[in-house]
């Protein structure tokens, strides 16, 4: 642009006084060089910052729209026009939500949550404004709402009188269908494939235990665990890990969802991704355990033995794009365990 | 009156519906959405924000919103309530430990005034698993028979095999269509 400007000036200055004057070669060449240099610099910059710019673009556009919307809402005090303004605000709000949705692919989780939080605030300020300015509507909602809320009360009392099976509170958690171990200290705990049989397995409140699950749970819940070594066959859906400390976890799964966990090593095979939240000092290495029949179990669980995304960990608490989260690390190869203690390998029995 | 009416009119013309899929994390919402759309379901990760899919089905244009169900994300659910025609509540029928959580979250949603007009479809998902509680078991635990404020229906399904996904969605569309496309 600047180069073009120079060119025009030159042409004008000379062009008006002397008719057939050419723009001097040297000026043209200099401009050409300048143009090329500028372009080169732009190219370099662009390739470096493609993702940053996208998210910058998102942030600045989103914030500009957000500010506009906030002003629109806060300046809406005229009862006559309020309904129309709030409609417009709602449409704008929905557009903004759509914009966020279209952008999620290149945003960090932190940016997504920030934007969602802003949307939530905007939405409540639209609602608040509507209630403040258009009280009639609010009344209408209220009356409908109260009649709705009153209804369930007598019904619940009825069910409380008759001991109806499965009424609220008597949740049908049948211990026979639940497979796992709870409240155990210092023991070796083993389950075989035929005990697990694609059911949900719960391991909770265990300390200093060695756990071996030679089968495929549908979901594995690991909760309140300290100083344990837990190994499990292929899990067809998720493994949930919550409040786990100073332990070693070894399993293949489709998804891993880790919360409130510290100082824990995970030897992982995951076919989609792992997430961590409120975790510190969690370290990952590829799954290395094996037992007779494990390949069949991969099949039963519907997991591909060839696809392992163990390094793809999303941290819900980590804000920066590009810089890795300090809450998890990769276990250095030299420190990885490759052979595990044999404990109750009864898979051969069957 | 107001935007809702206008939106309804616009939708009316296009026969468009907005469906909101919610449920606890790991219930299988994203898997259901992808399976319904004929996509690969083996690489799905936990949803960090939300997914939207626009599908054509039986001459309806469906805008389906699938929002992540992990606990910290649940406070964002309310961002998606506006102008929802159908609420799809997805339950992991094998996750007996969290059915009580599941009931509480559903009950809270049913009190939301912005969802007051929505039809409720409950998918008792993962029926392919041997440890899954039956559709009727889920109906009892969630106390669905106590719901008097919404049209509702429960369907046992499996997102992995695809069983009953279609019949559930068809019921939902019929119920919504009867309500929004024929009243005015
Ligand atoms: N066996 C079986 N597994 C299922 C079924 N539906 C989903 N899954 C598994 O359950 C896990 C969770 O599924 P998702 O679709 O990610 O669950 P979600 O409800 O979207 O979870 P969030 O995004 O965290 O809210 C995945 O490993 C799926 O493969 C089903 O019908 N049967
Ligand atoms: Mg999901």
Coordinates of C-alpha atoms and ligand atoms in Angstrom, one line a residue:
Chain A
X1 CA 0.0 0.0 0.0
X2 CA 2.7 2.5 1.0
X3 CA 4.6 1.6 -2.1
X4 CA 1.6 2.2 -4.3
X5 CA 1.2 5.6 -2.7
X6 CA 4.7 6.6 -3.6
X7 CA 4.2 5.6 -7.1
X8 CA 1.1 7.7 -7.5
X9 CA 2.8 10.7 -6.1
X10 CA 5.7 10.4 -8.4
X11 CA 3.4 10.0 -11.4
X12 CA 1.3 13.0 -10.4
X13 CA 4.1 15.4 -9.7
X14 CA 5.8 14.8 -13.0
X15 CA 2.8 14.0 -15.0
X16 CA 1.1 17.3 -14.5
X17 CA 4.0 19.6 -15.5
X18 CA 5.7 17.6 -18.2
X19 CA 3.5 15.5 -20.4
X20 CA 5.6 12.6 -21.7
X21 CA 7.7 12.2 -18.6
X22 CA 8.2 8.6 -17.4
X23 CA 8.5 7.6 -13.8
X24 CA 12.2 7.2 -13.3
X25 CA 13.4 3.6 -13.6
X26 CA 15.3 3.8 -10.3
X27 CA 12.2 4.9 -8.4
X28 CA 10.1 2.0 -9.9
X29 CA 12.8 -0.5 -9.1
X30 CA 13.1 0.7 -5.5
X31 CA 9.4 0.5 -5.0
X32 CA 9.3 -2.9 -6.5
X33 CA 12.0 -4.1 -4.1
X34 CA 10.3 -2.5 -1.2
X35 CA 7.0 -4.2 -2.2
X36 CA 8.7 -7.6 -2.4
X37 CA 10.4 -7.2 0.9
X38 CA 7.2 -6.2 2.6
X39 CA 5.5 -9.2 1.1
X40 CA 8.2 -11.6 2.1
X41 CA 8.1 -10.3 5.7
X42 CA 4.3 -10.7 5.7
X43 CA 4.6 -14.2 4.5
X44 CA 7.1 -15.2 7.2
X45 CA 4.9 -13.6 9.8
X46 CA 1.8 -15.2 8.6
X47 CA 3.2 -18.7 8.6
X48 CA 4.4 -18.2 12.2
X49 CA 1.3 -16.9 13.6
X50 CA -1.6 -18.5 11.8
X51 CA -3.1 -20.0 14.9
X52 CA -2.4 -17.0 17.1
X53 CA -4.0 -14.7 14.6
X54 CA -7.1 -16.9 14.4
X55 CA -7.6 -16.9 18.1
X56 CA -6.7 -13.2 18.2
X57 CA -9.3 -12.6 15.6
X58 CA -11.7 -14.6 17.6
X59 CA -10.9 -12.8 20.9
X60 CA -11.1 -9.3 19.4
X61 CA -14.3 -9.9 17.4
X62 CA -15.9 -11.7 20.3
X63 CA -15.0 -8.9 22.7
X64 CA -16.1 -6.2 20.4
X65 CA -19.5 -7.9 19.9
X66 CA -19.8 -8.5 23.6
X67 CA -19.1 -4.9 24.5
X68 CA -21.7 -3.7 21.9
X69 CA -24.2 -6.1 23.3
X70 CA -23.5 -5.1 26.9
X71 CA -24.1 -1.4 25.9
X72 CA -27.2 -2.4 24.1
X73 CA -28.6 -4.1 27.2
X74 CA -27.5 -1.5 29.7
X75 CA -28.8 1.4 27.7
X76 CA -32.2 -0.2 27.2
X77 CA -34.3 1.7 29.7
X78 CA -37.1 2.9 27.5
X79 CA -40.1 0.7 28.2
X80 CA -41.6 1.4 24.8
X81 CA -38.6 0.2 22.9
X82 CA -37.4 -2.4 25.4
X83 CA -39.1 -5.4 23.9
X84 CA -37.7 -4.7 20.5
X85 CA -34.2 -4.0 21.8
X86 CA -34.2 -7.1 23.9
X87 CA -35.2 -9.2 20.9
X88 CA -32.4 -7.7 18.9
X89 CA -30.0 -8.4 21.8
X90 CA -31.2 -12.0 21.9
X91 CA -30.6 -12.5 18.2
X92 CA -27.1 -10.9 18.6
X93 CA -26.5 -13.2 21.5
X94 CA -27.4 -16.2 19.5
X95 CA -25.1 -15.1 16.7
X96 CA -22.3 -14.7 19.2
X97 CA -22.9 -18.2 20.5
X98 CA -22.8 -19.5 16.9
X99 CA -19.6 -17.7 16.4
X100 CA -18.0 -19.3 19.4
X101 CA -19.2 -22.7 18.2
X102 CA -17.7 -22.2 14.8
X103 CA -14.4 -21.1 16.4
X104 CA -13.9 -23.8 19.1
X105 CA -11.6 -25.9 16.9
X106 CA -8.7 -23.4 17.1
X107 CA -9.3 -22.1 20.6
X108 CA -7.7 -23.3 23.9
X109 CA -10.0 -24.8 26.5
X110 CA -9.4 -21.8 28.6
X111 CA -10.5 -19.4 25.8
X112 CA -13.6 -21.5 25.3
X113 CA -14.5 -21.4 28.9
X114 CA -13.9 -17.7 29.2
X115 CA -16.1 -17.1 26.2
X116 CA -18.8 -19.4 27.6
X117 CA -18.6 -17.5 30.9
X118 CA -19.1 -14.2 29.1
X119 CA -22.1 -15.6 27.2
X120 CA -23.6 -16.8 30.4
X121 CA -23.3 -13.3 31.9
X122 CA -24.8 -11.7 28.8
X123 CA -27.6 -14.1 28.9
X124 CA -28.5 -13.4 32.5
X125 CA -28.2 -9.7 31.9
X126 CA -30.7 -10.0 29.1
X127 CA -33.0 -12.0 31.3
X128 CA -32.6 -9.6 34.2
X129 CA -33.3 -6.7 32.0
X130 CA -36.4 -8.3 30.6
X131 CA -37.7 -8.9 34.0
X132 CA -36.9 -5.4 35.2
X133 CA -38.4 -3.6 32.2
X134 CA -41.1 -5.9 31.2
X135 CA -42.6 -7.0 34.5
X136 CA -45.8 -8.3 32.9
X137 CA -44.0 -11.1 31.2
X138 CA -42.3 -12.1 34.4
X139 CA -45.6 -12.3 36.2
X140 CA -46.9 -14.7 33.5
X141 CA -43.9 -16.9 33.9
X142 CA -44.2 -16.9 37.6
X143 CA -47.7 -18.0 37.8
X144 CA -47.1 -20.8 35.4
X145 CA -44.0 -21.8 37.3
X146 CA -45.6 -22.0 40.7
X147 CA -48.4 -24.2 39.6
X148 CA -45.8 -26.4 38.0
X149 CA -43.8 -26.6 41.2
X150 CA -46.7 -27.3 43.4
X151 CA -47.8 -30.4 41.4
X152 CA -45.1 -32.9 42.3
X153 CA -45.5 -32.5 46.1
X154 CA -48.7 -34.5 46.6
X155 CA -47.5 -37.1 44.2
X156 CA -44.3 -37.6 46.1
X157 CA -46.3 -38.0 49.3
X158 CA -48.4 -40.7 47.7
X159 CA -45.4 -42.7 46.6
X160 CA -43.9 -42.3 50.1
X161 CA -47.0 -43.8 51.7
X162 CA -47.1 -46.8 49.4
X163 CA -43.6 -48.4 49.5
X164 CA -43.5 -48.4 45.7
X165 CA -40.4 -50.1 44.4
X166 CA -37.8 -47.8 43.1
X167 CA -39.4 -44.6 44.2
X168 CA -37.1 -41.6 44.7
X169 CA -34.3 -42.4 47.1
X170 CA -34.4 -46.2 46.8
X171 CA -31.9 -46.2 43.9
X172 CA -31.6 -49.7 42.5
X173 CA -27.9 -50.0 43.0
X174 CA -27.7 -53.8 43.2
X175 CA -24.4 -54.9 44.7
X176 CA -24.6 -58.1 42.7
X177 CA -24.3 -56.1 39.4
X178 CA -21.5 -54.0 40.7
X179 CA -18.1 -55.5 40.5
X180 CA -15.0 -54.2 42.3
X181 CA -13.3 -53.6 45.6
X182 CA -13.8 -51.0 48.3
X183 CA -12.3 -50.1 51.7
X184 CA -9.3 -52.4 51.6
X185 CA -5.8 -51.9 52.9
X186 CA -2.6 -53.8 52.1
X187 CA -4.0 -56.6 49.9
X188 CA -3.7 -58.2 46.5
X189 CA -7.0 -58.0 44.7
X190 CA -7.8 -59.9 41.6
X191 CA -10.8 -60.3 39.3
X192 CA -11.1 -62.6 36.3
X193 CA -12.7 -61.9 32.9
X194 CA -15.8 -63.9 33.7
X195 CA -16.4 -61.8 36.8
X196 CA -16.0 -58.5 35.0
X197 CA -17.9 -59.3 31.8
X198 CA -18.3 -55.8 30.4
X199 CA -19.8 -54.4 33.6
X200 CA -18.9 -51.2 35.4
X201 CA -16.2 -51.8 37.9
X202 CA -15.7 -49.6 41.0
X203 CA -12.4 -49.4 43.0
X204 CA -12.7 -47.1 45.9
X205 CA -11.0 -46.3 49.2
X206 CA -8.0 -48.6 48.7
X207 CA -4.5 -48.1 50.2
X208 CA -1.4 -50.1 49.5
X209 CA -3.1 -52.6 47.3
X210 CA -2.1 -54.4 44.2
X211 CA -5.1 -54.7 41.9
X212 CA -5.3 -56.9 38.8
X213 CA -8.4 -56.9 36.6
X214 CA -8.0 -59.5 33.8
X215 CA -11.0 -58.5 31.8
X216 CA -12.9 -55.8 30.1
X217 CA -15.1 -53.5 32.2
X218 CA -17.5 -51.2 30.3
X219 CA -16.4 -48.3 32.6
X220 CA -13.8 -48.3 35.3
X221 CA -14.2 -46.0 38.3
X222 CA -11.1 -45.4 40.4
X223 CA -11.9 -43.3 43.5
X224 CA -10.0 -42.4 46.7
X225 CA -6.9 -44.4 46.1
X226 CA -3.6 -44.1 47.9
X227 CA -0.3 -45.9 47.1
X228 CA -1.8 -48.6 44.9
X229 CA -0.8 -50.3 41.7
X230 CA -3.9 -50.9 39.6
X231 CA -3.8 -52.8 36.3
X232 CA -6.8 -53.5 34.1
X233 CA -7.6 -55.1 30.8
X234 CA -9.2 -53.0 27.9
X235 CA -12.0 -50.7 29.1
X236 CA -14.6 -50.2 26.3
X237 CA -15.6 -46.6 27.3
X238 CA -14.1 -44.4 30.0
X239 CA -11.9 -44.8 33.0
X240 CA -12.7 -42.2 35.7
X241 CA -10.0 -41.4 38.1
X242 CA -10.8 -39.2 41.1
X243 CA -8.8 -38.4 44.2
X244 CA -6.0 -40.7 43.6
X245 CA -2.5 -40.2 45.1
X246 CA 0.9 -41.7 44.8
X247 CA -0.2 -44.6 42.6
X248 CA 0.5 -46.4 39.4
X249 CA -2.4 -47.0 37.0
X250 CA -2.1 -49.3 33.9
X251 CA -4.9 -49.8 31.4
X252 CA -6.2 -49.4 27.8
X253 CA -9.4 -47.4 27.4
X254 CA -11.3 -45.3 25.0
X255 CA -11.4 -42.2 27.1
X256 CA -9.6 -41.2 30.3
X257 CA -11.1 -38.6 32.7
X258 CA -8.8 -37.8 35.6
X259 CA -9.8 -35.4 38.4
X260 CA -8.1 -34.3 41.7
X261 CA -5.2 -36.6 41.3
X262 CA -1.6 -36.1 42.4
X263 CA 1.7 -37.9 42.0
X264 CA 0.4 -40.7 39.9
X265 CA 1.9 -42.5 37.0
X266 CA -0.4 -43.7 34.2
X267 CA 0.7 -46.3 31.7
X268 CA -1.9 -45.6 29.2
X269 CA -3.4 -46.8 26.0
X270 CA -6.1 -44.5 25.0
X271 CA -7.8 -44.5 21.6
X272 CA -9.3 -41.0 21.8
X273 CA -7.8 -38.6 24.3
X274 CA -7.2 -38.1 28.0
X275 CA -8.3 -35.2 30.1
X276 CA -7.1 -34.0 33.5
X277 CA -8.6 -31.5 35.8
X278 CA -7.4 -30.2 39.1
X279 CA -4.4 -32.6 38.9
X280 CA -0.7 -32.2 39.7
X281 CA 2.3 -34.3 39.0
X282 CA 0.5 -36.8 36.8
X283 CA 2.9 -38.5 34.4
X284 CA 2.2 -40.7 31.4
X285 CA 3.9 -43.5 29.6
X286 CA 2.6 -45.9 27.0
X287 CA 0.8 -49.0 28.2
X288 CA 3.2 -51.9 28.6
X289 CA 1.3 -54.6 30.5
X290 CA 0.1 -57.8 28.9
X291 CA -1.5 -61.1 29.9
X292 CA -2.7 -64.1 28.0
X293 CA -5.8 -63.3 26.0
X294 CA -5.4 -59.5 26.1
X295 CA -5.7 -59.1 22.4
X296 CA -9.1 -60.8 22.4
X297 CA -10.0 -58.4 25.2
X298 CA -9.0 -55.5 23.0
X299 CA -11.5 -56.9 20.4
X300 CA -14.3 -57.4 23.0
X301 CA -13.8 -53.8 24.2
X302 CA -13.8 -52.5 20.6
X303 CA -10.4 -50.8 21.0
X304 CA -7.8 -50.7 18.4
X305 CA -4.5 -52.0 19.7
X306 CA -2.7 -49.9 17.1
X307 CA -4.1 -46.5 18.0
X308 CA -2.6 -45.1 21.2
X309 CA -2.9 -41.4 21.8
X310 CA -1.3 -41.5 25.3
X311 CA 0.5 -38.1 24.8
X312 CA -2.7 -36.3 23.9
X313 CA -3.7 -34.9 27.3
X314 CA -6.1 -32.0 27.7
X315 CA -5.8 -30.0 30.9
X316 CA -9.0 -28.2 31.8
X317 CA -7.0 -25.9 34.1
X318 CA -4.2 -24.9 31.7
X319 CA -4.7 -21.5 30.1
X320 CA -1.9 -21.0 27.6
X321 CA -2.0 -22.1 24.0
X322 CA 1.3 -23.5 22.7
X323 CA 2.9 -24.0 26.1
X324 CA 2.4 -27.4 27.6
X325 CA 0.6 -27.8 30.9
X326 CA 2.9 -28.1 34.0
X327 CA 0.4 -30.4 35.6
X328 CA 1.4 -33.5 33.6
X329 CA 4.6 -34.9 32.1
X330 CA 5.9 -37.8 30.1
X331 CA 7.8 -40.4 32.1
X332 CA 11.3 -40.5 30.7
X333 CA 12.0 -43.7 28.8
X334 CA 14.8 -44.8 31.2
X335 CA 12.4 -44.6 34.2
X336 CA 9.5 -46.5 32.7
X337 CA 8.6 -49.9 34.1
X338 CA 8.6 -52.6 31.4
X339 CA 8.0 -55.8 33.5
X340 CA 5.3 -56.0 36.1
X341 CA 5.0 -58.4 39.0
X342 CA 3.0 -61.5 38.3
X343 CA -0.1 -61.4 40.5
X344 CA -2.8 -64.0 40.2
X345 CA -2.5 -64.6 36.5
X346 CA -5.4 -66.9 36.4
X347 CA -6.4 -66.0 32.8
X348 CA -4.8 -69.3 31.8
X349 CA -7.3 -71.3 33.9
X350 CA -10.1 -70.8 31.5
Chain B
X1 CA -45.2 -11.6 21.4
X2 CA -41.5 -11.1 21.2
X3 CA -38.6 -12.9 19.8
X4 CA -39.9 -16.4 20.6
X5 CA -43.0 -15.9 18.5
X6 CA -40.9 -14.6 15.7
X7 CA -38.5 -17.5 16.0
X8 CA -41.3 -19.9 16.1
X9 CA -42.8 -18.4 13.0
X10 CA -39.5 -18.6 11.2
X11 CA -39.0 -22.1 12.3
X12 CA -42.5 -22.9 11.3
X13 CA -41.8 -22.0 7.7
X14 CA -38.6 -24.0 7.6
X15 CA -39.9 -26.8 9.7
X16 CA -36.9 -26.3 11.9
X17 CA -36.4 -27.7 15.4
X18 CA -33.9 -27.1 18.0
X19 CA -32.9 -30.2 20.1
X20 CA -30.7 -30.0 23.2
X21 CA -28.8 -33.1 24.3
X22 CA -27.7 -33.1 27.9
X23 CA -26.7 -35.7 30.5
X24 CA -23.9 -36.6 32.8
X25 CA -20.4 -37.0 31.3
X26 CA -19.8 -40.4 29.7
X27 CA -23.5 -40.9 29.1
X28 CA -22.9 -41.2 25.4
X29 CA -24.4 -37.9 24.0
X30 CA -21.7 -37.3 21.4
X31 CA -21.7 -41.0 20.4
X32 CA -25.5 -40.9 19.9
X33 CA -25.2 -37.7 17.8
X34 CA -22.4 -39.1 15.6
X35 CA -24.0 -42.5 15.2
X36 CA -27.3 -40.9 14.3
X37 CA -25.4 -38.9 11.6
X38 CA -23.6 -42.1 10.4
X39 CA -20.2 -41.0 11.5
X40 CA -17.4 -43.0 13.1
X41 CA -17.9 -43.4 16.8
X42 CA -14.6 -45.0 17.9
X43 CA -12.5 -41.8 18.2
X44 CA -14.8 -39.6 20.3
X45 CA -13.2 -37.6 23.1
X46 CA -14.9 -36.1 26.1
X47 CA -16.6 -32.9 25.0
X48 CA -14.9 -29.8 26.3
X49 CA -17.4 -27.2 24.9
X50 CA -20.2 -28.3 22.7
X51 CA -21.0 -29.6 19.2
X52 CA -23.8 -28.6 16.9
X53 CA -25.1 -30.7 14.1
X54 CA -27.7 -29.6 11.6
X55 CA -29.4 -32.6 10.0
X56 CA -32.3 -33.1 7.7
X57 CA -34.6 -35.9 8.9
X58 CA -38.1 -36.6 7.6
X59 CA -38.3 -33.2 6.0
X60 CA -37.4 -31.4 9.3
X61 CA -34.3 -29.4 9.8
X62 CA -32.9 -30.4 13.1
X63 CA -30.4 -28.3 15.0
X64 CA -28.9 -30.6 17.6
X65 CA -26.8 -29.2 20.4
X66 CA -24.6 -31.6 22.3
X67 CA -23.1 -30.0 25.4
X68 CA -20.3 -31.5 27.5
X69 CA -21.6 -33.1 30.7
X70 CA -18.5 -33.0 33.0
X71 CA -19.3 -31.4 36.3
X72 CA -17.6 -28.1 35.8
X73 CA -19.3 -27.7 32.4
X74 CA -22.8 -28.2 33.8
X75 CA -23.1 -24.6 34.9
X76 CA -22.9 -23.7 31.2
X77 CA -25.9 -25.8 30.2
X78 CA -28.2 -22.9 30.8
X79 CA -26.6 -21.0 28.0
X80 CA -28.3 -23.4 25.6
X81 CA -31.8 -23.5 26.9
X82 CA -33.3 -20.7 24.8
X83 CA -35.8 -21.7 22.2
X84 CA -35.3 -25.5 22.8
X85 CA -38.1 -27.5 21.3
X86 CA -36.9 -30.9 22.5
X87 CA -34.6 -32.0 25.4
X88 CA -32.8 -35.3 25.0
X89 CA -31.6 -36.5 28.3
X90 CA -29.0 -39.3 27.9
X91 CA -28.4 -41.8 30.7
X92 CA -25.6 -44.3 31.0
X93 CA -27.7 -47.2 32.1
X94 CA -24.7 -49.1 33.3
X95 CA -23.5 -46.4 35.6
X96 CA -25.7 -47.3 38.6
X97 CA -23.4 -45.4 41.0
X98 CA -24.4 -42.0 39.5
X99 CA -28.1 -42.6 38.8
X100 CA -28.9 -40.5 41.8
X101 CA -26.8 -37.6 40.4
X102 CA -28.5 -38.1 37.1
X103 CA -32.0 -37.8 38.6
X104 CA -31.1 -34.6 40.5
X105 CA -29.7 -33.0 37.4
X106 CA -32.7 -33.9 35.4
X107 CA -35.1 -32.6 38.1
X108 CA -33.3 -29.3 38.2
X109 CA -33.6 -28.9 34.4
X110 CA -37.3 -29.6 34.5
X111 CA -37.8 -26.6 36.8
X112 CA -36.1 -24.3 34.3
X113 CA -38.7 -21.9 32.9
X114 CA -36.8 -21.6 29.6
X115 CA -37.3 -25.3 29.1
X116 CA -40.9 -25.3 30.2
X117 CA -42.2 -25.8 26.7
X118 CA -39.8 -28.5 25.6
X119 CA -40.7 -32.2 25.0
X120 CA -38.4 -34.6 27.0
X121 CA -36.9 -37.7 25.5
X122 CA -34.9 -39.9 27.8
X123 CA -32.5 -42.2 26.2
X124 CA -31.6 -45.1 28.5
X125 CA -28.3 -45.7 26.6
X126 CA -25.8 -48.5 26.6
X127 CA -28.4 -51.2 26.7
X128 CA -25.9 -53.4 24.8
X129 CA -23.9 -53.8 28.1
X130 CA -24.7 -56.8 30.3
X131 CA -24.7 -54.7 33.4
X132 CA -27.1 -52.1 32.1
X133 CA -30.3 -51.4 34.1
X134 CA -33.4 -51.8 32.0
X135 CA -35.4 -49.0 30.5
X136 CA -38.1 -49.6 33.2
X137 CA -35.5 -49.6 35.9
X138 CA -34.2 -46.2 34.7
X139 CA -37.8 -44.9 34.6
X140 CA -38.3 -45.8 38.2
X141 CA -35.0 -44.5 39.5
X142 CA -35.4 -41.2 37.7
X143 CA -39.0 -41.1 38.9
X144 CA -40.2 -40.2 35.4
X145 CA -43.8 -41.0 36.2
X146 CA -43.8 -38.0 38.6
X147 CA -43.2 -35.6 35.7
X148 CA -46.4 -33.8 34.9
X149 CA -44.9 -30.6 33.4
X150 CA -43.5 -32.0 30.2
X151 CA -44.5 -34.5 27.5
X152 CA -41.9 -37.3 28.0
X153 CA -40.9 -40.7 26.8
X154 CA -38.2 -43.1 27.7
X155 CA -36.4 -45.3 25.1
X156 CA -33.8 -48.0 25.7
X157 CA -31.0 -47.7 23.2
X158 CA -27.4 -48.3 22.3
X159 CA -25.3 -45.7 20.6
X160 CA -22.8 -48.4 19.7
X161 CA -25.2 -50.7 17.9
X162 CA -27.6 -47.8 16.9
X163 CA -30.5 -49.7 18.3
X164 CA -33.7 -47.6 18.9
X165 CA -32.0 -44.3 18.2
X166 CA -34.3 -43.7 15.3
X167 CA -37.5 -44.6 17.0
X168 CA -36.6 -42.3 19.9
X169 CA -35.9 -39.4 17.7
X170 CA -39.1 -40.1 15.7
X171 CA -41.2 -40.0 18.7
X172 CA -39.7 -36.7 19.7
X173 CA -40.2 -35.1 16.3
X174 CA -43.8 -36.2 16.2
X175 CA -44.5 -34.8 19.6
X176 CA -42.8 -31.5 18.8
X177 CA -44.4 -31.2 15.4
X178 CA -47.9 -31.8 16.8
X179 CA -47.2 -28.9 19.2
X180 CA -45.5 -26.3 17.2
X181 CA -46.5 -26.8 13.6
X182 CA -50.2 -27.3 14.0
X183 CA -51.3 -25.0 16.7
X184 CA -51.4 -21.7 14.8
Ligands
LIG1 N1 -21.1 -50.0 25.2 C1 -21.5 -48.8 25.0 N2 -20.7 -47.7 25.1 C2 -21.1 -46.5 24.8 C3 -22.5 -46.3 24.3 N3 -22.6 -45.0 24.1 C4 -21.4 -44.4 24.4 N4 -20.5 -45.3 24.8 C5 -19.2 -45.1 25.3 O1 -19.2 -44.2 26.4 C6 -18.1 -43.3 26.4 C7 -18.6 -41.9 26.5 O2 -19.3 -41.5 25.3 P1 -19.4 -40.0 24.9 O3 -20.3 -40.0 23.7 O4 -18.1 -39.4 24.8 O5 -20.1 -39.4 26.2 P2 -20.7 -37.9 26.4 O6 -22.0 -38.1 27.0 O7 -20.6 -37.2 25.1 O8 -19.7 -37.3 27.4 P3 -19.2 -35.8 27.7 O9 -18.8 -35.3 26.3 O10 -18.1 -35.8 28.6 O11 -20.5 -35.1 28.2 C8 -17.3 -43.6 25.1 O12 -16.2 -44.4 25.4 C9 -18.3 -44.3 24.2 O13 -17.7 -45.2 23.3 C10 -23.3 -47.4 24.1 O14 -24.5 -47.4 23.7 N5 -22.8 -48.6 24.5
LIG2 MG1 -19.6 -35.5 24.5

